[in-house]
């Protein structure tokens, strides 16, 4: 192989080794982006398409590794079809042999150039199959990795493709920033904002935006797709060139075998970085709203609160079934003479404890609706209990499981759960948790 | 391609300070590969969890990688190394290659990059067989080196799919049993069948050939796979200073013949005649290692290696396996 000569390179020392500036010309990567949407457009499509369009429109995304699994498959198919159809594209799709390989590939690609965004989509056992590497990634500092999780129950025995969020919730300790979206617009918007948060110099933590399989991945709705140039402007405002070297532009070692004291320091730093995400997320969300006129990233969506006025029953849940609660809330409240409000959780890791505690402090009862299998009272229930711990006047917690295995949480199921919430205003709930299905308490 | 002497004067990206056992063939291999890659092209290594990783990439102990005492001014001499998990080195290499190629095709990177993946045989043939074969199958333009010490050394010398018949390992103990009974996986054939552009089985004991093969691997179309027989002083249980001798004996006696092959051109077996009578007796190789102490023993007076009483049948089986191994290498060499 012959020696190559090229433009000037300058050396910069960093705590992670030397960075050689001028080796990778990011302006050329940006210039090579062929826009998918030169102007803003209304599109009617499903959630996977919304997520795929968002990832395609980013100039920093040039490689898309993937592996099919229901219900996320359409993401990689859409990306492949659009990349294939676009003349002169700088993008490339890479179908790997397994999800583990996808995750490993993301490590290699993200480490090669820390200014590129490397994304994929997966679900359920696909995410489980990646686990060894997602846990490494969580600590890696590679905030330019984004795994879109299309929620699906993590079970193969019996095999099912239903969209409950047990995959996302089982992977909360992997170390990714996990943000739940509901509705096509929110899916699209969340995928655009997630890497902005993950790649922030203080955060450098991979992200896992997600949405419910089938219910959101496969159903169509109309949403706005912004012009590629507008997305670039928004992302460029936030994403600065990575100060640390990648394997291509660096003289560096990554993923070393570290001795105990250093590993301990490493884990502390990982924790600190993800805590910083809590502070930055609302800032990014607010800027998104200012830029595009739609709500941006938030800890949760809220409904029914009037300032800090007390509320009889506050529902805490996540995902599209929360919409059914929203639709019956007014009528149920009037009929039961009980005020209600609700939080649909968006940031599920790190859990926004303080904000949740503040919002729930004036509730009499908090009805937590869990949709994933859990060894105890429910993932969300434990987080809410933790958030409320130590309040002078503790709201009573009613823990419910509903919509497990991807079942729709019907109006009648919401009503019986709300009835239990109402009863808990005056007396303790009858069980530490209750399971609801098809309009009945089991 | 530079000459052997010039290569010897090049600056290796493998530096002193590793905690590999003294005399470990892996460090000899890295020294050589490190020199060959000082060729004016930026080098990126990916590495799987193994002796080769934990003993060379330990922080804050010495990271035994990189050229020079400090980062070089010359970007082409700069060096990066990436570890992720046990089995992923080939995939990491492929991803690195793809990013470099993609950036180059966009015009955003105009310097050359060479990518080398390093794994042990455990990492490559057991837990990592999937990633090894699929990276080859996708024709990733990388060099994959597999350091074949026939065991999982890092975790205490357990059986690997490359363990040769009758070897004593910590999970095929030869106390009351004949040791390992599984013939090794035919990894050379697998690599060819998966689509490799170049496949070699060579250790640095065949110095010039080894260096030439590494140089060629960086130029060849598609994936180049170099299996490096790596005598392990602790796992094979031999005496200090015998590493190169054993690597030569193993190759010459037919356990791991020196082999190079290129797609479309075919290959050659070197320094290992197909006729057993022209090769050193396998007992010479076995007799130097205590992992075969249940099969053979050295006469204290004459130094002659003799089959232990009661082990004649096992020895016959082992000899037959060695012959089939040599025959197999010759037939692979004949393939185009
Ligand atoms: C998923 C996983 N399983 C097991 C291990 C433990 N482990 C670390 S290195 C190793 C053996 C390495 O053997 P090999 O690849 O042959 O390299 P060597 O140490 O012999 O050079 C094992 C089993 C691990 N790191 N990861
Ligand atoms: S145990 Fe074997 S492979 Fe590991 S460092 Fe020692 S000699 Fe090398």
GROMACS .gro file of C-alpha atoms in nm, chain A residues 111-392:
model
  282
  111UNK     CA    1  -1.590   0.465   1.735
  112UNK     CA    2  -1.443   0.509   1.387
  113UNK     CA    3  -1.597   0.854   1.352
  114UNK     CA    4  -1.760   0.998   1.661
  115UNK     CA    5  -1.927   1.273   1.458
  116UNK     CA    6  -2.146   1.037   1.258
  117UNK     CA    7  -2.480   0.908   1.387
  118UNK     CA    8  -2.513   0.531   1.368
  119UNK     CA    9  -2.867   0.406   1.408
  120UNK     CA   10  -3.071   0.091   1.382
  121UNK     CA   11  -3.411  -0.035   1.491
  122UNK     CA   12  -3.497  -0.353   1.672
  123UNK     CA   13  -3.752  -0.513   1.902
  124UNK     CA   14  -3.795  -0.766   2.178
  125UNK     CA   15  -3.555  -1.060   2.155
  126UNK     CA   16  -3.359  -0.860   1.898
  127UNK     CA   17  -3.273  -0.615   2.170
  128UNK     CA   18  -3.209  -0.905   2.407
  129UNK     CA   19  -2.972  -1.055   2.152
  130UNK     CA   20  -2.775  -0.730   2.151
  131UNK     CA   21  -2.757  -0.714   2.528
  132UNK     CA   22  -2.390  -0.800   2.577
  133UNK     CA   23  -2.297  -0.509   2.356
  134UNK     CA   24  -2.574  -0.267   2.454
  135UNK     CA   25  -2.440  -0.289   2.809
  136UNK     CA   26  -2.093  -0.209   2.682
  137UNK     CA   27  -2.231   0.070   2.466
  138UNK     CA   28  -2.414   0.221   2.760
  139UNK     CA   29  -2.080   0.288   2.925
  140UNK     CA   30  -1.881   0.355   2.610
  141UNK     CA   31  -1.924   0.729   2.572
  142UNK     CA   32  -2.048   0.666   2.217
  143UNK     CA   33  -2.345   0.902   2.229
  144UNK     CA   34  -2.360   0.886   1.851
  145UNK     CA   35  -2.528   0.544   1.869
  146UNK     CA   36  -2.907   0.535   1.850
  147UNK     CA   37  -3.109   0.215   1.878
  148UNK     CA   38  -3.475   0.266   1.798
  149UNK     CA   39  -3.667   0.016   2.005
  150UNK     CA   40  -4.007  -0.077   1.867
  151UNK     CA   41  -4.157  -0.217   2.184
  152UNK     CA   42  -4.252  -0.580   2.185
  153UNK     CA   43  -4.289  -0.833   2.464
  154UNK     CA   44  -3.965  -1.017   2.533
  155UNK     CA   45  -4.089  -1.371   2.510
  156UNK     CA   46  -4.032  -1.651   2.267
  157UNK     CA   47  -4.210  -1.908   2.478
  158UNK     CA   48  -4.484  -1.865   2.385
  159UNK     CA   49  -4.377  -1.668   2.081
  160UNK     CA   50  -4.567  -1.349   2.025
  161UNK     CA   51  -4.522  -1.024   1.838
  162UNK     CA   52  -4.739  -0.809   2.059
  163UNK     CA   53  -4.625  -0.464   2.148
  164UNK     CA   54  -4.592  -0.433   2.522
  165UNK     CA   55  -4.292  -0.241   2.652
  166UNK     CA   56  -4.127  -0.525   2.842
  167UNK     CA   57  -3.821  -0.507   2.614
  168UNK     CA   58  -3.754  -0.139   2.681
  169UNK     CA   59  -3.817  -0.172   3.053
  170UNK     CA   60  -3.601  -0.482   3.089
  171UNK     CA   61  -3.314  -0.289   2.930
  172UNK     CA   62  -3.320   0.018   3.147
  173UNK     CA   63  -2.996  -0.078   3.316
  174UNK     CA   64  -2.811  -0.104   2.984
  175UNK     CA   65  -2.726   0.261   3.026
  176UNK     CA   66  -2.902   0.414   2.725
  177UNK     CA   67  -3.112   0.729   2.744
  178UNK     CA   68  -3.457   0.586   2.675
  179UNK     CA   69  -3.738   0.805   2.551
  180UNK     CA   70  -4.087   0.677   2.478
  181UNK     CA   71  -4.286   0.839   2.196
  182UNK     CA   72  -4.653   0.795   2.111
  183UNK     CA   73  -4.813   0.898   1.785
  184UNK     CA   74  -4.631   0.936   1.452
  185UNK     CA   75  -4.543   1.302   1.497
  186UNK     CA   76  -4.385   1.240   1.834
  187UNK     CA   77  -4.196   0.940   1.697
  188UNK     CA   78  -4.054   1.147   1.413
  189UNK     CA   79  -3.968   1.440   1.640
  190UNK     CA   80  -3.812   1.220   1.909
  191UNK     CA   81  -3.580   1.045   1.665
  192UNK     CA   82  -3.454   1.383   1.544
  193UNK     CA   83  -3.384   1.508   1.896
  194UNK     CA   84  -3.244   1.192   2.059
  195UNK     CA   85  -2.892   1.209   1.911
  196UNK     CA   86  -2.876   1.579   1.992
  197UNK     CA   87  -2.904   1.484   2.357
  198UNK     CA   88  -2.683   1.174   2.336
  199UNK     CA   89  -2.398   1.348   2.153
  200UNK     CA   90  -2.384   1.649   2.382
  201UNK     CA   91  -2.030   1.680   2.519
  202UNK     CA   92  -2.153   1.649   2.877
  203UNK     CA   93  -2.372   1.347   2.805
  204UNK     CA   94  -2.200   1.120   2.549
  205UNK     CA   95  -2.448   0.843   2.613
  206UNK     CA   96  -2.623   0.635   2.347
  207UNK     CA   97  -2.993   0.684   2.303
  208UNK     CA   98  -3.287   0.451   2.263
  209UNK     CA   99  -3.598   0.627   2.143
  210UNK     CA  100  -3.888   0.385   2.134
  211UNK     CA  101  -4.254   0.341   2.058
  212UNK     CA  102  -4.513   0.071   2.095
  213UNK     CA  103  -4.502  -0.208   1.840
  214UNK     CA  104  -4.815  -0.268   1.629
  215UNK     CA  105  -5.019   0.004   1.801
  216UNK     CA  106  -4.781   0.276   1.686
  217UNK     CA  107  -4.539   0.101   1.452
  218UNK     CA  108  -4.804  -0.034   1.216
  219UNK     CA  109  -5.089   0.216   1.222
  220UNK     CA  110  -5.094   0.515   0.992
  221UNK     CA  111  -5.149   0.879   1.077
  222UNK     CA  112  -5.065   1.213   0.928
  223UNK     CA  113  -4.756   1.396   1.052
  224UNK     CA  114  -4.531   1.678   0.943
  225UNK     CA  115  -4.195   1.601   0.793
  226UNK     CA  116  -3.960   1.897   0.814
  227UNK     CA  117  -3.721   1.998   0.538
  228UNK     CA  118  -3.385   1.822   0.568
  229UNK     CA  119  -3.218   2.163   0.583
  230UNK     CA  120  -3.427   2.260   0.887
  231UNK     CA  121  -3.332   1.940   1.064
  232UNK     CA  122  -2.967   1.998   0.985
  233UNK     CA  123  -2.984   2.353   1.118
  234UNK     CA  124  -3.144   2.233   1.442
  235UNK     CA  125  -2.903   1.945   1.494
  236UNK     CA  126  -2.598   2.151   1.396
  237UNK     CA  127  -2.686   2.413   1.655
  238UNK     CA  128  -2.652   2.149   1.925
  239UNK     CA  129  -2.411   1.888   1.797
  240UNK     CA  130  -2.052   2.007   1.810
  241UNK     CA  131  -1.756   1.815   1.671
  242UNK     CA  132  -1.656   1.551   1.921
  243UNK     CA  133  -1.360   1.665   2.128
  244UNK     CA  134  -1.239   1.307   2.175
  245UNK     CA  135  -1.064   1.110   1.904
  246UNK     CA  136  -1.224   0.830   1.710
  247UNK     CA  137  -1.026   0.538   1.578
  248UNK     CA  138  -0.983   0.701   1.236
  249UNK     CA  139  -0.884   1.052   1.342
  250UNK     CA  140  -0.708   0.945   1.659
  251UNK     CA  141  -0.406   0.782   1.817
  252UNK     CA  142  -0.610   0.612   2.081
  253UNK     CA  143  -0.720   0.296   2.257
  254UNK     CA  144  -1.086   0.230   2.331
  255UNK     CA  145  -1.254  -0.041   2.534
  256UNK     CA  146  -0.940  -0.116   2.734
  257UNK     CA  147  -0.919  -0.367   3.012
  258UNK     CA  148  -0.910  -0.140   3.315
  259UNK     CA  149  -0.802  -0.213   3.668
  260UNK     CA  150  -1.051  -0.175   3.948
  261UNK     CA  151  -0.993   0.181   4.067
  262UNK     CA  152  -1.017   0.314   3.715
  263UNK     CA  153  -1.320   0.106   3.635
  264UNK     CA  154  -1.490   0.245   3.942
  265UNK     CA  155  -1.412   0.599   3.828
  266UNK     CA  156  -1.542   0.509   3.486
  267UNK     CA  157  -1.875   0.392   3.624
  268UNK     CA  158  -1.912   0.706   3.833
  269UNK     CA  159  -1.853   0.918   3.523
  270UNK     CA  160  -2.114   0.716   3.333
  271UNK     CA  161  -2.368   0.788   3.605
  272UNK     CA  162  -2.283   1.157   3.605
  273UNK     CA  163  -2.322   1.184   3.228
  274UNK     CA  164  -2.666   1.030   3.229
  275UNK     CA  165  -2.770   1.258   3.516
  276UNK     CA  166  -2.666   1.555   3.303
  277UNK     CA  167  -2.909   1.433   3.036
  278UNK     CA  168  -3.189   1.514   3.281
  279UNK     CA  169  -3.089   1.878   3.281
  280UNK     CA  170  -3.035   1.911   2.909
  281UNK     CA  171  -3.342   1.729   2.783
  282UNK     CA  172  -3.594   2.008   2.859
  283UNK     CA  173  -3.360   2.266   2.705
  284UNK     CA  174  -3.340   2.070   2.383
  285UNK     CA  175  -3.717   2.014   2.390
  286UNK     CA  176  -3.783   2.384   2.435
  287UNK     CA  177  -3.553   2.475   2.149
  288UNK     CA  178  -3.723   2.218   1.929
  289UNK     CA  179  -4.061   2.372   2.010
  290UNK     CA  180  -3.930   2.719   1.933
  291UNK     CA  181  -3.788   2.597   1.603
  292UNK     CA  182  -4.068   2.376   1.477
  293UNK     CA  183  -4.374   2.495   1.669
  294UNK     CA  184  -4.445   2.153   1.822
  295UNK     CA  185  -4.367   2.022   2.169
  296UNK     CA  186  -4.016   1.883   2.188
  297UNK     CA  187  -3.855   1.636   2.425
  298UNK     CA  188  -4.010   1.633   2.770
  299UNK     CA  189  -3.997   1.414   3.078
  300UNK     CA  190  -4.366   1.338   3.033
  301UNK     CA  191  -4.680   1.460   2.859
  302UNK     CA  192  -4.933   1.588   3.106
  303UNK     CA  193  -5.305   1.630   3.093
  304UNK     CA  194  -5.562   1.776   3.331
  305UNK     CA  195  -5.340   1.963   3.578
  306UNK     CA  196  -5.449   2.316   3.671
  307UNK     CA  197  -5.133   2.472   3.805
  308UNK     CA  198  -5.058   2.319   4.143
  309UNK     CA  199  -5.423   2.262   4.236
  310UNK     CA  200  -5.486   1.933   4.418
  311UNK     CA  201  -5.609   1.641   4.205
  312UNK     CA  202  -5.803   1.341   4.333
  313UNK     CA  203  -5.659   1.077   4.099
  314UNK     CA  204  -5.353   1.116   3.877
  315UNK     CA  205  -5.285   0.842   3.624
  316UNK     CA  206  -4.923   0.761   3.538
  317UNK     CA  207  -4.866   0.543   3.233
  318UNK     CA  208  -4.695   0.543   2.895
  319UNK     CA  209  -4.769   0.474   2.531
  320UNK     CA  210  -5.070   0.512   2.307
  321UNK     CA  211  -5.325   0.361   2.548
  322UNK     CA  212  -5.288   0.677   2.750
  323UNK     CA  213  -5.490   0.838   2.469
  324UNK     CA  214  -5.790   0.623   2.562
  325UNK     CA  215  -5.765   0.753   2.918
  326UNK     CA  216  -5.752   1.107   2.783
  327UNK     CA  217  -6.066   1.049   2.579
  328UNK     CA  218  -6.278   0.921   2.872
  329UNK     CA  219  -6.125   1.136   3.145
  330UNK     CA  220  -6.373   1.427   3.132
  331UNK     CA  221  -6.683   1.214   3.126
  332UNK     CA  222  -6.558   0.974   3.400
  333UNK     CA  223  -6.453   1.265   3.625
  334UNK     CA  224  -6.790   1.435   3.593
  335UNK     CA  225  -6.983   1.114   3.656
  336UNK     CA  226  -6.773   1.027   3.963
  337UNK     CA  227  -6.732   1.380   4.090
  338UNK     CA  228  -6.358   1.308   4.104
  339UNK     CA  229  -6.090   1.528   3.954
  340UNK     CA  230  -5.835   1.351   3.737
  341UNK     CA  231  -5.510   1.428   3.562
  342UNK     CA  232  -5.242   1.220   3.398
  343UNK     CA  233  -4.877   1.182   3.309
  344UNK     CA  234  -4.770   0.983   3.004
  345UNK     CA  235  -4.404   0.910   3.077
  346UNK     CA  236  -4.162   0.992   2.797
  347UNK     CA  237  -3.820   0.976   2.960
  348UNK     CA  238  -3.797   0.630   3.107
  349UNK     CA  239  -3.421   0.627   3.163
  350UNK     CA  240  -3.292   0.817   3.351
  351UNK     CA  241  -3.617   0.843   3.541
  352UNK     CA  242  -3.708   1.209   3.602
  353UNK     CA  243  -3.769   1.156   3.971
  354UNK     CA  244  -3.770   1.517   4.087
  355UNK     CA  245  -4.003   1.642   3.815
  356UNK     CA  246  -4.244   1.355   3.872
  357UNK     CA  247  -4.240   1.414   4.248
  358UNK     CA  248  -4.319   1.783   4.196
  359UNK     CA  249  -4.604   1.710   3.959
  360UNK     CA  250  -4.759   1.443   4.179
  361UNK     CA  251  -4.712   1.617   4.515
  362UNK     CA  252  -5.071   1.743   4.522
  363UNK     CA  253  -5.239   1.421   4.416
  364UNK     CA  254  -5.451   1.222   4.658
  365UNK     CA  255  -5.410   0.899   4.465
  366UNK     CA  256  -5.164   0.804   4.195
  367UNK     CA  257  -5.289   0.524   3.973
  368UNK     CA  258  -4.986   0.370   3.802
  369UNK     CA  259  -5.063   0.159   3.498
  370UNK     CA  260  -4.786  -0.087   3.411
  371UNK     CA  261  -4.795  -0.272   3.081
  372UNK     CA  262  -4.492  -0.496   3.108
  373UNK     CA  263  -4.423  -0.810   3.303
  374UNK     CA  264  -4.238  -0.728   3.623
  375UNK     CA  265  -4.118  -0.932   3.917
  376UNK     CA  266  -4.298  -0.708   4.167
  377UNK     CA  267  -4.544  -0.420   4.172
  378UNK     CA  268  -4.442  -0.289   3.829
  379UNK     CA  269  -4.148  -0.096   3.686
  380UNK     CA  270  -4.331   0.235   3.684
  381UNK     CA  271  -4.484   0.174   4.026
  382UNK     CA  272  -4.145   0.133   4.187
  383UNK     CA  273  -4.016   0.446   4.018
  384UNK     CA  274  -4.319   0.646   4.128
  385UNK     CA  275  -4.292   0.513   4.484
  386UNK     CA  276  -3.927   0.614   4.481
  387UNK     CA  277  -4.012   0.960   4.347
  388UNK     CA  278  -4.278   1.015   4.612
  389UNK     CA  279  -4.077   0.880   4.905
  390UNK     CA  280  -4.027   1.131   5.182
  391UNK     CA  281  -4.311   1.369   5.085
  392UNK     CA  282  -4.488   1.506   5.393
   0.00000   0.00000   0.00000
